[in-house]
mmCIF file of C-alpha atoms in Angstrom:
data_model
loop_
_atom_site.group_PDB
_atom_site.id
_atom_site.type_symbol
_atom_site.label_atom_id
_atom_site.label_comp_id
_atom_site.label_asym_id
_atom_site.label_seq_id
_atom_site.Cartn_x
_atom_site.Cartn_y
_atom_site.Cartn_z
ATOM 1 C CA MET X 1332 -38.635 -98.842 36.841
ATOM 2 C CA ASN X 1333 -41.897 -100.697 36.523
ATOM 3 C CA GLY X 1334 -44.265 -99.430 39.212
ATOM 4 C CA ASN X 1335 -46.010 -102.798 39.420
ATOM 5 C CA VAL X 1336 -42.982 -104.512 40.910
ATOM 6 C CA THR X 1337 -40.805 -101.711 42.327
ATOM 7 C CA GLN X 1338 -40.884 -101.001 46.038
ATOM 8 C CA PRO X 1339 -42.116 -97.510 47.023
ATOM 9 C CA VAL X 1340 -39.581 -94.721 47.463
ATOM 10 C CA VAL X 1341 -40.134 -93.466 51.029
ATOM 11 C CA PHE X 1342 -39.936 -89.706 51.643
ATOM 12 C CA VAL X 1343 -39.802 -88.192 55.141
ATOM 13 C CA PRO X 1344 -41.585 -84.809 55.329
ATOM 14 C CA GLY X 1345 -39.272 -81.812 55.136
ATOM 15 C CA LYS X 1346 -36.149 -83.766 54.212
ATOM 16 C CA ARG X 1347 -34.061 -83.045 51.113
ATOM 17 C CA TYR X 1348 -32.926 -86.004 49.038
ATOM 18 C CA ARG X 1349 -30.182 -86.551 46.513
ATOM 19 C CA VAL X 1350 -31.648 -88.824 43.857
ATOM 20 C CA ARG X 1351 -29.271 -90.461 41.390
ATOM 21 C CA VAL X 1352 -30.985 -91.383 38.137
ATOM 22 C CA VAL X 1353 -29.038 -93.766 35.889
ATOM 23 C CA SER X 1354 -30.100 -94.891 32.435
ATOM 24 C CA LEU X 1355 -28.994 -98.472 31.819
ATOM 25 C CA LEU X 1356 -30.848 -98.533 28.512
ATOM 26 C CA THR X 1357 -29.185 -99.417 25.213
ATOM 27 C CA VAL X 1358 -31.812 -98.343 22.683
ATOM 28 C CA PHE X 1359 -34.374 -96.052 24.302
ATOM 29 C CA TRP X 1360 -34.214 -92.544 25.693
ATOM 30 C CA LEU X 1361 -36.134 -91.840 28.879
ATOM 31 C CA LYS X 1362 -37.952 -88.976 30.540
ATOM 32 C CA PHE X 1363 -38.132 -88.957 34.337
ATOM 33 C CA ARG X 1364 -40.431 -86.758 36.443
ATOM 34 C CA ILE X 1365 -41.768 -86.504 39.986
ATOM 35 C CA PRO X 1366 -44.920 -84.405 39.448
ATOM 36 C CA GLY X 1367 -45.700 -82.109 42.371
ATOM 37 C CA HIS X 1368 -42.042 -81.821 43.358
ATOM 38 C CA THR X 1369 -39.226 -79.461 42.376
ATOM 39 C CA MET X 1370 -36.072 -81.019 40.933
ATOM 40 C CA GLN X 1371 -32.620 -79.396 40.863
ATOM 41 C CA ILE X 1372 -29.830 -80.906 38.769
ATOM 42 C CA ILE X 1373 -26.511 -80.888 40.663
ATOM 43 C CA ASP X 1374 -24.377 -83.169 38.516
ATOM 44 C CA GLN X 1375 -24.261 -84.951 35.181
ATOM 45 C CA ASP X 1376 -22.133 -88.046 34.585
ATOM 46 C CA GLY X 1377 -20.420 -87.468 37.942
ATOM 47 C CA VAL X 1378 -19.346 -83.862 37.202
ATOM 48 C CA ALA X 1379 -20.787 -81.276 39.624
ATOM 49 C CA CYS X 1380 -22.711 -78.330 38.201
ATOM 50 C CA ASN X 1381 -24.352 -75.212 39.570
ATOM 51 C CA PRO X 1382 -27.926 -76.161 40.574
ATOM 52 C CA VAL X 1383 -30.491 -75.817 37.781
ATOM 53 C CA GLU X 1384 -34.208 -76.283 38.384
ATOM 54 C CA VAL X 1385 -36.090 -78.463 35.885
ATOM 55 C CA ASP X 1386 -39.437 -80.216 35.604
ATOM 56 C CA GLY X 1387 -37.881 -83.441 34.411
ATOM 57 C CA LEU X 1388 -34.852 -85.295 33.067
ATOM 58 C CA ASP X 1389 -34.554 -86.169 29.373
ATOM 59 C CA MET X 1390 -31.831 -88.809 29.241
ATOM 60 C CA GLY X 1391 -30.058 -90.732 26.522
ATOM 61 C CA PRO X 1392 -28.765 -94.297 26.942
ATOM 62 C CA GLY X 1393 -25.979 -94.394 29.527
ATOM 63 C CA GLN X 1394 -26.497 -90.905 30.954
ATOM 64 C CA ARG X 1395 -26.476 -90.241 34.707
ATOM 65 C CA PHE X 1396 -27.839 -87.318 36.692
ATOM 66 C CA SER X 1397 -28.033 -86.356 40.354
ATOM 67 C CA ILE X 1398 -30.973 -84.229 41.426
ATOM 68 C CA LEU X 1399 -32.055 -82.616 44.691
ATOM 69 C CA VAL X 1400 -35.684 -83.118 45.663
ATOM 70 C CA THR X 1401 -37.234 -81.570 48.784
ATOM 71 C CA ALA X 1402 -40.064 -83.527 50.378
ATOM 72 C CA HIS X 1403 -43.320 -81.811 51.291
ATOM 73 C CA ASP X 1404 -44.052 -80.967 54.926
ATOM 74 C CA THR X 1405 -47.154 -83.128 55.173
ATOM 75 C CA VAL X 1406 -47.902 -86.847 54.967
ATOM 76 C CA LYS X 1407 -51.431 -86.263 53.698
ATOM 77 C CA TYR X 1408 -50.674 -87.456 50.149
ATOM 78 C CA ASN X 1409 -48.481 -89.889 48.291
ATOM 79 C CA TYR X 1410 -47.250 -89.143 44.769
ATOM 80 C CA LYS X 1411 -46.249 -90.971 41.600
ATOM 81 C CA TYR X 1412 -42.958 -90.678 39.732
ATOM 82 C CA ASN X 1413 -43.199 -91.196 35.985
ATOM 83 C CA VAL X 1414 -40.867 -92.732 33.424
ATOM 84 C CA THR X 1415 -41.406 -92.543 29.671
ATOM 85 C CA LEU X 1416 -39.307 -94.646 27.305
ATOM 86 C CA TYR X 1417 -39.078 -93.394 23.735
ATOM 87 C CA ALA X 1418 -36.944 -93.462 20.607
ATOM 88 C CA ASP X 1419 -37.609 -91.205 17.651
ATOM 89 C CA PHE X 1420 -36.518 -93.874 15.170
ATOM 90 C CA PHE X 1421 -39.412 -96.181 16.151
ATOM 91 C CA HIS X 1422 -42.885 -95.514 14.816
ATOM 92 C CA PRO X 1423 -45.442 -94.644 17.507
ATOM 93 C CA SER X 1424 -47.545 -97.637 18.532
ATOM 94 C CA PRO X 1425 -50.110 -97.497 21.357
ATOM 95 C CA GLY X 1426 -48.835 -99.365 24.424
ATOM 96 C CA ILE X 1427 -45.484 -100.105 22.800
ATOM 97 C CA MET X 1428 -43.871 -96.834 21.734
ATOM 98 C CA PRO X 1429 -43.644 -94.744 23.772
ATOM 99 C CA ARG X 1430 -43.876 -96.848 26.926
ATOM 100 C CA TYR X 1431 -45.084 -95.456 30.227
ATOM 101 C CA TYR X 1432 -44.136 -96.609 33.719
ATOM 102 C CA SER X 1433 -44.666 -95.217 37.187
ATOM 103 C CA GLY X 1434 -43.763 -95.854 40.802
ATOM 104 C CA LEU X 1435 -44.813 -94.588 44.217
ATOM 105 C CA ILE X 1436 -43.324 -91.785 46.304
ATOM 106 C CA GLU X 1437 -44.624 -92.797 49.711
ATOM 107 C CA TYR X 1438 -45.049 -90.283 52.542
ATOM 108 C CA GLN X 1439 -47.354 -92.504 54.543
ATOM 109 C CA LYS X 1440 -48.561 -96.009 53.908
ATOM 110 C CA ASN X 1441 -52.105 -96.074 52.493
ATOM 111 C CA ALA X 1442 -52.263 -92.274 52.184
ATOM 112 C CA SER X 1443 -54.350 -90.912 49.328
ATOM 113 C CA LEU X 1444 -52.652 -90.427 45.977
ATOM 114 C CA GLN X 1445 -52.369 -86.755 45.074
ATOM 115 C CA THR X 1446 -54.114 -85.936 41.803
ATOM 116 C CA ILE X 1447 -51.998 -83.729 39.538
ATOM 117 C CA SER X 1448 -53.249 -82.416 36.210
ATOM 118 C CA ALA X 1449 -51.435 -83.731 33.165
ATOM 119 C CA VAL X 1450 -49.142 -81.293 31.344
ATOM 120 C CA SER X 1451 -47.802 -81.787 27.822
ATOM 121 C CA ASP X 1452 -44.062 -82.281 27.479
ATOM 122 C CA ASP X 1453 -43.585 -79.104 25.437
ATOM 123 C CA GLN X 1454 -44.859 -77.031 28.373
ATOM 124 C CA LEU X 1455 -42.216 -78.434 30.730
ATOM 125 C CA VAL X 1456 -38.564 -77.537 31.313
ATOM 126 C CA TRP X 1457 -36.372 -80.566 30.584
ATOM 127 C CA SER X 1458 -32.711 -81.160 31.341
ATOM 128 C CA ASN X 1459 -30.321 -79.822 28.706
ATOM 129 C CA THR X 1460 -26.554 -80.097 29.078
ATOM 130 C CA LEU X 1461 -26.054 -76.670 27.482
ATOM 131 C CA ASP X 1462 -28.084 -75.105 30.305
ATOM 132 C CA LEU X 1463 -25.646 -76.448 32.892
ATOM 133 C CA GLN X 1464 -22.444 -74.760 34.088
ATOM 134 C CA ALA X 1465 -19.564 -76.698 35.647
ATOM 135 C CA ARG X 1466 -19.392 -75.990 39.370
ATOM 136 C CA ASP X 1467 -15.583 -75.701 39.328
ATOM 137 C CA GLY X 1468 -15.854 -72.829 36.808
ATOM 138 C CA MET X 1469 -13.434 -74.374 34.292
ATOM 139 C CA PRO X 1470 -13.570 -71.988 31.290
ATOM 140 C CA LEU X 1471 -14.120 -72.838 27.647
ATOM 141 C CA LEU X 1472 -11.026 -74.553 26.276
ATOM 142 C CA PRO X 1473 -9.103 -73.036 23.350
ATOM 143 C CA VAL X 1474 -8.816 -75.058 20.153
ATOM 144 C CA ASP X 1475 -5.450 -76.438 19.004
ATOM 145 C CA ARG X 1476 -6.926 -78.842 16.486
ATOM 146 C CA GLN X 1477 -10.351 -79.698 15.137
ATOM 147 C CA ILE X 1478 -11.540 -83.157 14.125
ATOM 148 C CA ALA X 1479 -14.665 -83.392 11.980
ATOM 149 C CA LEU X 1480 -16.814 -86.539 12.003
ATOM 150 C CA THR X 1481 -19.987 -87.205 10.029
ATOM 151 C CA VAL X 1482 -22.612 -89.752 11.063
ATOM 152 C CA LYS X 1483 -23.650 -91.658 7.932
ATOM 153 C CA ASP X 1484 -25.614 -94.684 6.844
ATOM 154 C CA TYR X 1485 -23.449 -97.390 5.286
ATOM 155 C CA PHE X 1486 -24.633 -100.368 3.230
ATOM 156 C CA PRO X 1487 -21.577 -102.484 2.376
ATOM 157 C CA GLU X 1488 -23.357 -105.665 1.309
ATOM 158 C CA LEU X 1489 -26.708 -107.427 1.265
ATOM 159 C CA ASP X 1490 -28.431 -104.137 2.121
ATOM 160 C CA ILE X 1491 -27.532 -104.645 5.802
ATOM 161 C CA PRO X 1492 -27.388 -101.156 7.389
ATOM 162 C CA TYR X 1493 -24.312 -99.961 9.232
ATOM 163 C CA TYR X 1494 -23.512 -96.550 10.689
ATOM 164 C CA THR X 1495 -20.195 -94.745 10.444
ATOM 165 C CA PHE X 1496 -18.261 -91.672 11.538
ATOM 166 C CA GLY X 1497 -17.051 -91.153 7.983
ATOM 167 C CA ASP X 1498 -16.537 -93.569 5.112
ATOM 168 C CA TYR X 1499 -15.866 -96.804 7.009
ATOM 169 C CA ALA X 1500 -17.670 -98.693 9.758
ATOM 170 C CA TYR X 1501 -15.665 -99.461 12.881
ATOM 171 C CA ASN X 1502 -14.743 -103.104 13.341
ATOM 172 C CA HIS X 1503 -12.710 -104.812 16.047
ATOM 173 C CA THR X 1504 -9.077 -105.214 15.056
ATOM 174 C CA LEU X 1505 -7.387 -108.626 15.029
ATOM 175 C CA VAL X 1506 -4.531 -107.105 17.049
ATOM 176 C CA PRO X 1507 -5.772 -105.000 19.981
ATOM 177 C CA THR X 1508 -5.170 -101.285 19.384
ATOM 178 C CA LEU X 1509 -3.473 -100.892 22.764
ATOM 179 C CA PHE X 1510 -0.984 -103.679 21.909
ATOM 180 C CA THR X 1511 -0.163 -101.989 18.601
ATOM 181 C CA ALA X 1512 0.359 -98.605 20.284
ATOM 182 C CA LEU X 1513 2.700 -100.079 22.911
ATOM 183 C CA THR X 1514 4.840 -102.133 20.532
ATOM 184 C CA MET X 1515 5.316 -100.077 17.355
ATOM 185 C CA GLY X 1516 7.602 -97.351 18.672
ATOM 186 C CA ASP X 1517 7.409 -94.071 16.733
ATOM 187 C CA LEU X 1518 5.066 -95.697 14.211
ATOM 188 C CA ALA X 1519 2.393 -95.608 16.912
ATOM 189 C CA PHE X 1520 1.876 -91.937 15.940
ATOM 190 C CA ASN X 1521 0.941 -92.958 12.396
ATOM 191 C CA SER X 1522 -2.812 -93.550 12.401
ATOM 192 C CA SER X 1523 -2.681 -95.746 9.285
ATOM 193 C CA ILE X 1524 -0.984 -98.647 11.102
ATOM 194 C CA TYR X 1525 -4.160 -99.296 13.089
ATOM 195 C CA GLY X 1526 -6.153 -100.099 9.968
ATOM 196 C CA LEU X 1527 -9.142 -98.387 8.394
ATOM 197 C CA GLN X 1528 -11.525 -100.481 10.477
ATOM 198 C CA SER X 1529 -10.270 -98.913 13.733
ATOM 199 C CA GLN X 1530 -11.051 -95.358 12.533
ATOM 200 C CA ALA X 1531 -8.001 -94.144 14.494
ATOM 201 C CA HIS X 1532 -7.163 -90.507 15.279
ATOM 202 C CA VAL X 1533 -3.795 -89.867 16.932
ATOM 203 C CA LEU X 1534 -3.840 -87.137 19.584
ATOM 204 C CA HIS X 1535 -0.837 -85.557 21.291
ATOM 205 C CA TYR X 1536 -0.401 -84.904 24.990
ATOM 206 C CA GLY X 1537 -1.448 -81.377 25.969
ATOM 207 C CA GLU X 1538 -3.494 -80.720 22.849
ATOM 208 C CA SER X 1539 -6.893 -79.110 23.163
ATOM 209 C CA ILE X 1540 -9.177 -80.880 20.707
ATOM 210 C CA GLU X 1541 -12.499 -79.755 19.288
ATOM 211 C CA VAL X 1542 -14.614 -82.521 17.786
ATOM 212 C CA ILE X 1543 -17.425 -81.333 15.550
ATOM 213 C CA ILE X 1544 -19.896 -84.047 14.652
ATOM 214 C CA TYR X 1545 -22.398 -83.665 11.839
ATOM 215 C CA SER X 1546 -25.371 -85.983 11.581
ATOM 216 C CA ASP X 1547 -26.467 -86.933 8.083
ATOM 217 C CA ASN X 1548 -28.781 -89.468 9.643
ATOM 218 C CA ILE X 1549 -32.456 -89.676 10.595
ATOM 219 C CA ASN X 1550 -31.680 -91.303 13.969
ATOM 220 C CA ASP X 1551 -30.664 -89.766 17.288
ATOM 221 C CA HIS X 1552 -27.417 -91.077 18.770
ATOM 222 C CA SER X 1553 -26.085 -91.026 22.338
ATOM 223 C CA LEU X 1554 -22.319 -90.423 22.134
ATOM 224 C CA HIS X 1555 -20.021 -91.776 24.843
ATOM 225 C CA MET X 1556 -16.300 -91.170 25.373
ATOM 226 C CA HIS X 1557 -14.228 -93.485 27.538
ATOM 227 C CA ALA X 1558 -11.431 -92.257 29.828
ATOM 228 C CA GLY X 1559 -12.506 -88.681 30.365
ATOM 229 C CA GLU X 1560 -15.063 -85.931 29.842
ATOM 230 C CA TYR X 1561 -15.632 -83.352 27.151
ATOM 231 C CA GLN X 1562 -17.094 -79.869 27.251
ATOM 232 C CA VAL X 1563 -20.389 -79.570 25.371
ATOM 233 C CA VAL X 1564 -19.879 -76.301 23.502
ATOM 234 C CA GLU X 1565 -22.532 -75.943 20.817
ATOM 235 C CA VAL X 1566 -25.548 -77.790 19.429
ATOM 236 C CA GLY X 1567 -27.272 -77.086 16.129
ATOM 237 C CA PRO X 1568 -30.932 -77.236 15.142
ATOM 238 C CA TYR X 1569 -32.207 -80.709 14.455
ATOM 239 C CA GLY X 1570 -34.843 -82.929 12.908
ATOM 240 C CA ASP X 1571 -37.401 -81.417 10.551
ATOM 241 C CA ALA X 1572 -35.875 -77.964 10.993
ATOM 242 C CA VAL X 1573 -32.824 -79.150 9.046
ATOM 243 C CA ALA X 1574 -34.221 -81.956 6.897
ATOM 244 C CA ASN X 1575 -36.840 -79.593 5.441
ATOM 245 C CA ASN X 1576 -34.301 -76.776 4.970
ATOM 246 C CA ARG X 1577 -36.165 -74.433 7.295
ATOM 247 C CA THR X 1578 -34.292 -71.231 8.030
ATOM 248 C CA GLY X 1579 -34.102 -69.069 11.104
ATOM 249 C CA VAL X 1580 -33.698 -71.975 13.558
ATOM 250 C CA ALA X 1581 -30.814 -70.978 15.809
ATOM 251 C CA PHE X 1582 -28.046 -73.108 17.217
ATOM 252 C CA LYS X 1583 -27.389 -73.038 20.962
ATOM 253 C CA ARG X 1584 -24.092 -72.374 22.734
ATOM 254 C CA SER X 1585 -22.837 -73.090 26.222
ATOM 255 C CA GLY X 1586 -22.103 -70.491 28.876
ATOM 256 C CA PRO X 1587 -18.604 -69.428 30.038
ATOM 257 C CA ALA X 1588 -18.018 -72.631 32.057
ATOM 258 C CA PRO X 1589 -19.369 -75.375 29.773
ATOM 259 C CA MET X 1590 -20.659 -78.531 31.375
ATOM 260 C CA ARG X 1591 -18.377 -81.532 31.088
ATOM 261 C CA CYS X 1592 -19.754 -85.014 30.656
ATOM 262 C CA ASP X 1593 -19.001 -88.295 28.906
ATOM 263 C CA GLU X 1594 -22.401 -88.868 27.295
ATOM 264 C CA VAL X 1595 -24.456 -86.534 25.111
ATOM 265 C CA THR X 1596 -27.143 -86.898 22.453
ATOM 266 C CA ILE X 1597 -26.769 -85.702 18.882
ATOM 267 C CA ARG X 1598 -30.180 -85.292 17.277
ATOM 268 C CA SER X 1599 -31.097 -86.174 13.713
ATOM 269 C CA TYR X 1600 -29.650 -83.917 10.995
ATOM 270 C CA SER X 1601 -27.926 -81.756 13.576
ATOM 271 C CA TYR X 1602 -24.376 -81.047 14.658
ATOM 272 C CA ILE X 1603 -22.589 -80.811 17.991
ATOM 273 C CA LYS X 1604 -19.233 -79.389 19.126
ATOM 274 C CA LEU X 1605 -17.253 -81.004 21.940
ATOM 275 C CA ARG X 1606 -13.900 -79.973 23.424
ATOM 276 C CA PHE X 1607 -11.420 -81.755 25.658
ATOM 277 C CA ARG X 1608 -7.746 -81.594 26.573
ATOM 278 C CA VAL X 1609 -5.490 -84.604 26.097
ATOM 279 C CA ASN X 1610 -4.089 -84.951 29.626
ATOM 280 C CA HIS X 1611 -3.227 -88.631 29.838
ATOM 281 C CA GLY X 1612 -2.040 -91.484 27.673
ATOM 282 C CA ALA X 1613 -4.799 -93.866 26.669
ATOM 283 C CA ILE X 1614 -6.630 -95.578 23.862
ATOM 284 C CA ILE X 1615 -9.921 -93.688 23.959
ATOM 285 C CA PHE X 1616 -13.019 -95.311 22.542
ATOM 286 C CA PHE X 1617 -15.687 -92.902 21.274
ATOM 287 C CA HIS X 1618 -18.925 -94.540 20.211
ATOM 288 C CA CYS X 1619 -22.698 -94.559 20.032
ATOM 289 C CA HIS X 1620 -24.103 -95.951 23.248
ATOM 290 C CA MET X 1621 -25.032 -98.710 22.514
ATOM 291 C CA ILE X 1622 -26.965 -100.370 19.692
ATOM 292 C CA HIS X 1623 -25.325 -98.511 16.791
ATOM 293 C CA ASN X 1624 -21.907 -99.178 18.303
ATOM 294 C CA PHE X 1625 -22.357 -102.783 17.203
ATOM 295 C CA LYS X 1626 -23.145 -101.532 13.712
ATOM 296 C CA GLY X 1627 -19.926 -99.576 13.273
ATOM 297 C CA LEU X 1628 -20.569 -96.126 14.802
ATOM 298 C CA ALA X 1629 -17.295 -95.735 16.698
ATOM 299 C CA VAL X 1630 -13.765 -94.347 16.432
ATOM 300 C CA THR X 1631 -10.551 -94.624 18.475
#
């Protein structure tokens, strides 16, 4: 990531490259660009999509993208790739937040660095899951049942902040949830036996579930589901547009073959709709990736 210590990425003129960009961050979001080059997204979180051209990737903690990048036909210039780390819940501080890094795209050793005029982020096209369509054409799932979750602040004691999907913060159970599910017979379908701290929702095989998540919180959260993918169906307006009760700010919906992924960002004071079919038996962990997971923002 840091261009001062990272080896150059060598491009051969005329070749097309598949570049896999993985965010191993736990707190920060990142923006990734290769100025002077065209990027096409071809998958998110390992799920193939129809190619979509963007100027850069805007990624939450844990997200993964594959992009196609075609090298130029000449070795006259080398180029820089840029990485910006940011988090809206940290106050801007020069040199600290946001943080800027860069590395070298090398066509020829010691070639001149191509000068590219700076462009503001709001003039660029960034990755957006709702702009992607699943390559296999899987249509929008019907809804058999809807589960509503609300992201809240929670201060149980000593003014220490926690975050919840509802009225209780998730906490690890003394008896593992999987052990309880495998040993309690028919009672395993009663969500109350797992305890309030597990925030359990019992799903049935074959059901098509819609999860609608409302954020009553000033922070952005990157939401990760284990053991499968969900369709990203709809995203509401966010941030100041909601907090200040502005009207006329539209929500955004997916196309006919919604992108499936296992990681998506819900912005402050927004909402998001996700759909998936229960097609296997598992204890599924759904949580903020990662820092707020340790402060209770999770369900099973």
